[in-house]
Tab-separated table of N, CA and C and ligand atoms in Angstrom:
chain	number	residue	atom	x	y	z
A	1	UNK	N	0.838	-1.195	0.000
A	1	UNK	CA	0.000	0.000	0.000
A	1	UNK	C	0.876	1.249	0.000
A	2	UNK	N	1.558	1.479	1.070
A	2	UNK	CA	2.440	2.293	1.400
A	2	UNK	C	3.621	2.784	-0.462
A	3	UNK	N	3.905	1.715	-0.423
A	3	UNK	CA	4.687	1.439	-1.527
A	3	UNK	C	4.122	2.102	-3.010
A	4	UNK	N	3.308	1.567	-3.245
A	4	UNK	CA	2.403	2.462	-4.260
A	4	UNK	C	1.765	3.310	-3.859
A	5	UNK	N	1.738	3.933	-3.162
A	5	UNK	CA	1.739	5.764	-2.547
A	5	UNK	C	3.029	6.254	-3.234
A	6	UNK	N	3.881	5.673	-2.497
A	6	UNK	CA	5.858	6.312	-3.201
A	6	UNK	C	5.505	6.526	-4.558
A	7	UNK	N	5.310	5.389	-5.207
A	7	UNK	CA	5.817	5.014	-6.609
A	7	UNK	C	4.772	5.965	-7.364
A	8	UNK	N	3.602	6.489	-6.919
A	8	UNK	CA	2.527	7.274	-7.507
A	8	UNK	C	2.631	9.157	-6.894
A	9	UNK	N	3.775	9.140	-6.029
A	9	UNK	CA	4.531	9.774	-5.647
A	9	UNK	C	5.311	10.610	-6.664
A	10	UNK	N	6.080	9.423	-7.204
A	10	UNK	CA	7.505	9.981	-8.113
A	10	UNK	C	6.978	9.944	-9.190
A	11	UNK	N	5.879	9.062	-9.672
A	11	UNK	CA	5.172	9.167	-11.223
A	11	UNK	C	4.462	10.665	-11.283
A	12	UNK	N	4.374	10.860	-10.402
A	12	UNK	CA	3.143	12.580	-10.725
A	12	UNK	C	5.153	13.564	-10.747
A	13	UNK	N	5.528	13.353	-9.736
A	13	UNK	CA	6.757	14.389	-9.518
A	13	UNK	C	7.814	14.505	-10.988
A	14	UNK	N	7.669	13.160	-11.605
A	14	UNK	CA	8.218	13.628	-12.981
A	14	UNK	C	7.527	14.293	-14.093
A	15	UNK	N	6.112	13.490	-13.622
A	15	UNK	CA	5.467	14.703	-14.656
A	15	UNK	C	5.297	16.266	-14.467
A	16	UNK	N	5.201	16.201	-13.449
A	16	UNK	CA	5.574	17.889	-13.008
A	16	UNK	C	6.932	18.393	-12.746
A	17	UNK	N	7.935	17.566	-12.871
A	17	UNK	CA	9.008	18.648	-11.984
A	17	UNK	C	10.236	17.457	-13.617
A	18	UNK	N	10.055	17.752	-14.726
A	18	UNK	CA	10.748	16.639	-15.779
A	18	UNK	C	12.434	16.816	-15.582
A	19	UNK	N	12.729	17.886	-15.043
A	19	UNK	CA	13.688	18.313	-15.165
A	19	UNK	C	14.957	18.361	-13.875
A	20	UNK	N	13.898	18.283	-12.706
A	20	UNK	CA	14.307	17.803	-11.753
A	20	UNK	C	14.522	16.769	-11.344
A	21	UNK	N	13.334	15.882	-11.280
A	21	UNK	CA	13.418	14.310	-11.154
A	21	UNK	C	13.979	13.563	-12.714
A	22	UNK	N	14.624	13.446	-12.577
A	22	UNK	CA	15.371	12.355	-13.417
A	22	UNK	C	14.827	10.736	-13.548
A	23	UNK	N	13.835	10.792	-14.102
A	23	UNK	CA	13.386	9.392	-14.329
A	23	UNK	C	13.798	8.464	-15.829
A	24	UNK	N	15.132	7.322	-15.314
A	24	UNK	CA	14.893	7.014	-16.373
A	24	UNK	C	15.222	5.461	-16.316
A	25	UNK	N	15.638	4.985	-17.692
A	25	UNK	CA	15.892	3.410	-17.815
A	25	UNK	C	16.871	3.186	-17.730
A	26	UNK	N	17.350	2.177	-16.988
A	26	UNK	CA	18.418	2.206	-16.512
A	26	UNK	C	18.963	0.775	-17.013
A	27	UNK	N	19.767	0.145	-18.545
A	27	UNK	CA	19.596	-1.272	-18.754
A	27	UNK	C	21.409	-2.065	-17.969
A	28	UNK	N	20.976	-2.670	-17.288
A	28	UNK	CA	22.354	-3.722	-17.478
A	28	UNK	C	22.341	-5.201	-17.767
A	29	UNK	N	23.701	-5.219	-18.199
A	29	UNK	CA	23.284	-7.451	-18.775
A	29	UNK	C	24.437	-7.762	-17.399
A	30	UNK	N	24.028	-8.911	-17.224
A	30	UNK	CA	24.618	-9.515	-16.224
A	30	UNK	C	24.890	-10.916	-16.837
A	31	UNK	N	26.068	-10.999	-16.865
A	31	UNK	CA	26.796	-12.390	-17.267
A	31	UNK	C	26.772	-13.645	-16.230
A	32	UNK	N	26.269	-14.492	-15.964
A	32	UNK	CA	27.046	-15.272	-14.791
A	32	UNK	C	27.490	-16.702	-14.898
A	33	UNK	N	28.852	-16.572	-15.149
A	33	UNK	CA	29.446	-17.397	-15.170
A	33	UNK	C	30.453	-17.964	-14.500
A	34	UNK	N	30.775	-19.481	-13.839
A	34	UNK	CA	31.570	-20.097	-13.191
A	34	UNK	C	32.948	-20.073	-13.313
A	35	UNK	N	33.343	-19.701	-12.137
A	35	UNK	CA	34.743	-19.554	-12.352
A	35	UNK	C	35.767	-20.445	-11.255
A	36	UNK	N	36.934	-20.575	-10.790
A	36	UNK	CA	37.600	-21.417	-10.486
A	36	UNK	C	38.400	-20.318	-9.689
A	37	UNK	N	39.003	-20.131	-8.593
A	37	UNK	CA	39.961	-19.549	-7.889
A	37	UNK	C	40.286	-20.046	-6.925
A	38	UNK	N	41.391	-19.912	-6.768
A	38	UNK	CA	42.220	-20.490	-6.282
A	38	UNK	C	42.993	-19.620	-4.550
A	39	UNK	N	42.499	-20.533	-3.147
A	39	UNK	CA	43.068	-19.770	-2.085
A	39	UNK	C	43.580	-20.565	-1.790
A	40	UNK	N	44.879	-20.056	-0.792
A	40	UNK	CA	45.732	-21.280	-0.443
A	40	UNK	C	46.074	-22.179	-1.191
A	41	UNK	N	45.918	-23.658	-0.789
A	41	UNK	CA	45.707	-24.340	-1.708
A	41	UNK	C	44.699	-25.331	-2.491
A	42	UNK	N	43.636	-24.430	-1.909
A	42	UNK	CA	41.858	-24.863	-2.298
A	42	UNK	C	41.820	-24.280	-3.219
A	43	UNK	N	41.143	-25.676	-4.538
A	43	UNK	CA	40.783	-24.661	-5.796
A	43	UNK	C	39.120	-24.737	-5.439
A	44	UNK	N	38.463	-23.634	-5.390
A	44	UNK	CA	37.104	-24.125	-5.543
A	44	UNK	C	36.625	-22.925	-6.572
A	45	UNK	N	35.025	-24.065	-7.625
A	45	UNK	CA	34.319	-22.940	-8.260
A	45	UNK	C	33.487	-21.620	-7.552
A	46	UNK	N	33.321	-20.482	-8.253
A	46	UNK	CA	32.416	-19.545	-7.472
A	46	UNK	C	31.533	-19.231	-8.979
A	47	UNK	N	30.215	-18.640	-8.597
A	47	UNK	CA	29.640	-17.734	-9.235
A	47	UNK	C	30.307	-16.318	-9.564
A	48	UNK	N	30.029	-15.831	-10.931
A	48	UNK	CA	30.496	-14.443	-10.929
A	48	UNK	C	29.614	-13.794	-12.008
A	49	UNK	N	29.545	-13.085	-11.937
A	49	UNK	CA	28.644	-11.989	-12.496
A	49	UNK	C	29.497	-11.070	-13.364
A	50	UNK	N	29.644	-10.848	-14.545
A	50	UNK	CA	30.901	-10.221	-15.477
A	50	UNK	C	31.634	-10.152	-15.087
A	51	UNK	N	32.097	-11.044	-14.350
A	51	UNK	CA	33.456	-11.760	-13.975
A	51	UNK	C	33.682	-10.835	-13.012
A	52	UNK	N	32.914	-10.696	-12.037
A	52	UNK	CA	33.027	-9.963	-10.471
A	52	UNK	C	32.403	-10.918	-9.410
A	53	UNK	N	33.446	-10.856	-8.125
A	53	UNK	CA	32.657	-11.401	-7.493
A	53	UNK	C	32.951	-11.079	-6.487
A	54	UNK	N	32.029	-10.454	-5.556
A	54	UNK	CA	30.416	-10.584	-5.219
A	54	UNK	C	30.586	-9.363	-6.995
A	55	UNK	N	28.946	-10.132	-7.223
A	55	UNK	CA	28.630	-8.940	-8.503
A	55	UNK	C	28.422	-7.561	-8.347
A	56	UNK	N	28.095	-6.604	-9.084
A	56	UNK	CA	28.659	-5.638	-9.565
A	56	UNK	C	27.543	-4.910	-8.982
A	57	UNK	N	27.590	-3.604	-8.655
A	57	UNK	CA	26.544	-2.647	-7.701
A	57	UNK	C	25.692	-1.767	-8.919
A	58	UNK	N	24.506	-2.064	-8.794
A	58	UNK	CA	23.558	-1.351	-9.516
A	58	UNK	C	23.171	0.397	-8.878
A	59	UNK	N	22.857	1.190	-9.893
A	59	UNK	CA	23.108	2.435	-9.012
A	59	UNK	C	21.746	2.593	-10.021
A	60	UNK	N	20.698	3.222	-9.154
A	60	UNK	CA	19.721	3.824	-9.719
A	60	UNK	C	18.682	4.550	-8.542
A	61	UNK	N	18.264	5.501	-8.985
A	61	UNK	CA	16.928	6.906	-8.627
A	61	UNK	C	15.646	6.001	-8.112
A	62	UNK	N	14.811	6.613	-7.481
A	62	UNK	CA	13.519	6.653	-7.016
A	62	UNK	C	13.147	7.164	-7.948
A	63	UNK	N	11.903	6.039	-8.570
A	63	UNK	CA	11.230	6.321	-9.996
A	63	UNK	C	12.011	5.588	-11.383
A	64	UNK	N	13.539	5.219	-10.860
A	64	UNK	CA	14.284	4.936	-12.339
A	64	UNK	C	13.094	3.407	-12.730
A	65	UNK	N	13.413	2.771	-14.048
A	65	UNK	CA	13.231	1.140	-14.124
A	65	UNK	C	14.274	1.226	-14.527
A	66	UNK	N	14.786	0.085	-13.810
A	66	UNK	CA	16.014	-0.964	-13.779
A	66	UNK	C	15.511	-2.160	-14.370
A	67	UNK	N	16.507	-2.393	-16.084
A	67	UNK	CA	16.001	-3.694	-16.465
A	67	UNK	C	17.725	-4.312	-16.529
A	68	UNK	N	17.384	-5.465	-16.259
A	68	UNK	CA	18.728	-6.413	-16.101
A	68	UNK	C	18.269	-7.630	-16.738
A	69	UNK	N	19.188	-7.946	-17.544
A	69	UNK	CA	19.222	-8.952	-18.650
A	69	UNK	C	20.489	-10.235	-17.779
A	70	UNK	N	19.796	-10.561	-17.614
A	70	UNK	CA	20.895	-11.950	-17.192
A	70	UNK	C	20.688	-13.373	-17.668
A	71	UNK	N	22.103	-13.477	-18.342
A	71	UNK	CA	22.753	-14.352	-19.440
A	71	UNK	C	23.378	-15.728	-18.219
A	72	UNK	N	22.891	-17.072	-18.270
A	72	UNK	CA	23.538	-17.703	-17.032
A	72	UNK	C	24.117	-18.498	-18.150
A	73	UNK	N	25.658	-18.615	-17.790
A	73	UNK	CA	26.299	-19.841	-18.502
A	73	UNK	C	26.286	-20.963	-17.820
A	74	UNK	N	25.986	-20.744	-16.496
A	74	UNK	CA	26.531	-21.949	-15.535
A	74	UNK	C	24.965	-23.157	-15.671
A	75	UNK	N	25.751	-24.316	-15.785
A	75	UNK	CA	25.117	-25.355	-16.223
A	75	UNK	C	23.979	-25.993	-14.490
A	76	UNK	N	23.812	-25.295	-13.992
A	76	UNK	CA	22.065	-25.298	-13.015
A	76	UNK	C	21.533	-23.702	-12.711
A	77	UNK	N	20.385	-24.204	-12.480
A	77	UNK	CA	19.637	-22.861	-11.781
A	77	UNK	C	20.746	-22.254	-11.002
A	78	UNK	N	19.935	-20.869	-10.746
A	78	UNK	CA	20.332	-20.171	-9.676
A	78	UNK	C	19.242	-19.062	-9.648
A	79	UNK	N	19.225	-18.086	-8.416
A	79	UNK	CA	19.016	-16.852	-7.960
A	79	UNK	C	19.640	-15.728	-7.981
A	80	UNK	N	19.025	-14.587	-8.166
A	80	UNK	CA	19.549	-13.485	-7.524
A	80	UNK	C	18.865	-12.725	-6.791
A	81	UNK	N	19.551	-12.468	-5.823
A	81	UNK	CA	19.333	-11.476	-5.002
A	81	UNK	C	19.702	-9.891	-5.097
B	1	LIG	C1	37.359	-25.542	-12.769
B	1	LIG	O1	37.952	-26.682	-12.226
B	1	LIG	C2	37.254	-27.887	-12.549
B	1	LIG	C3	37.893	-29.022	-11.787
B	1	LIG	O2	39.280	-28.857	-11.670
B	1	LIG	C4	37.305	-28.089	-14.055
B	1	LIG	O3	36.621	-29.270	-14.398
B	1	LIG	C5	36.632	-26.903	-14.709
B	1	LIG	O4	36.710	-27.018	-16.110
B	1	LIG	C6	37.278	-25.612	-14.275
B	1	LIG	N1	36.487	-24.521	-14.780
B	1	LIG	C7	37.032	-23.418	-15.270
B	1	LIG	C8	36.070	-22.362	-15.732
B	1	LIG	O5	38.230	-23.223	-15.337
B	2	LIG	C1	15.946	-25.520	-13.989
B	2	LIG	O1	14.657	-24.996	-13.879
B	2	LIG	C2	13.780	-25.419	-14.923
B	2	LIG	C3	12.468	-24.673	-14.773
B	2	LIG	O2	12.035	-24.650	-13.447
B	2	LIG	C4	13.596	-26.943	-14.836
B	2	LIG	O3	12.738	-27.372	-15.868
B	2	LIG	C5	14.956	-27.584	-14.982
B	2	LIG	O4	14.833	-28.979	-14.809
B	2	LIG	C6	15.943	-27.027	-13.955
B	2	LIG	N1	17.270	-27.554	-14.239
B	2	LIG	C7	18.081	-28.027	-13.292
B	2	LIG	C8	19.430	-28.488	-13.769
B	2	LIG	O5	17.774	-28.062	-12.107
């Protein structure tokens, strides 16, 4: 409820204020693919996300859409959080 108050919030505030509020699309692809590194002398696989890991920090506005395209190479499911 609360939530779509905000979001009907920032939808009227761009239409009135276009220049102030900065509403926009915001696209990233997210790769995630398995990788192998090596500590000590443990090799173990990790997840990585364009070859970052922990993955990569999304930066976006109140009001932006954030679309994220994610490409999984790794051979099972997964999540993101
Ligand atoms: C990671 O290591 C495993 C086992 O040693 C190997 O089968 C796999 O191909 C390696 N993967 C990559 C991406 O190097
Ligand atoms: C991945 O999820 C799909 C859809 O839920 C399912 O059909 C498939 O069997 C799953 N694959 C594995 C490797 O778990």
């Amino acid at each position: 409820m609360e939530l779509t108050w905000i979001k009907l919030l920032v939808f009227m505030a761009c239409l009135s204020f276009p220049l102030m509020v900065e509403c926009r699309d915001r696209h990233y692809k997210f790769d995630v693919v398995l990788k192998n590194i090596s500590r000590l002398c443990d090799t173990k696989p990790i997840v990585t996300v364009n070859k970052q890991f922990p993955g990569p920090t999304l930066y976006a506005r109140e009001g932006d859409r954030v679309l994220v395209k994610v490409v999984n190479h790794v051979k099972y499911n997964l999540s993101i959080h």
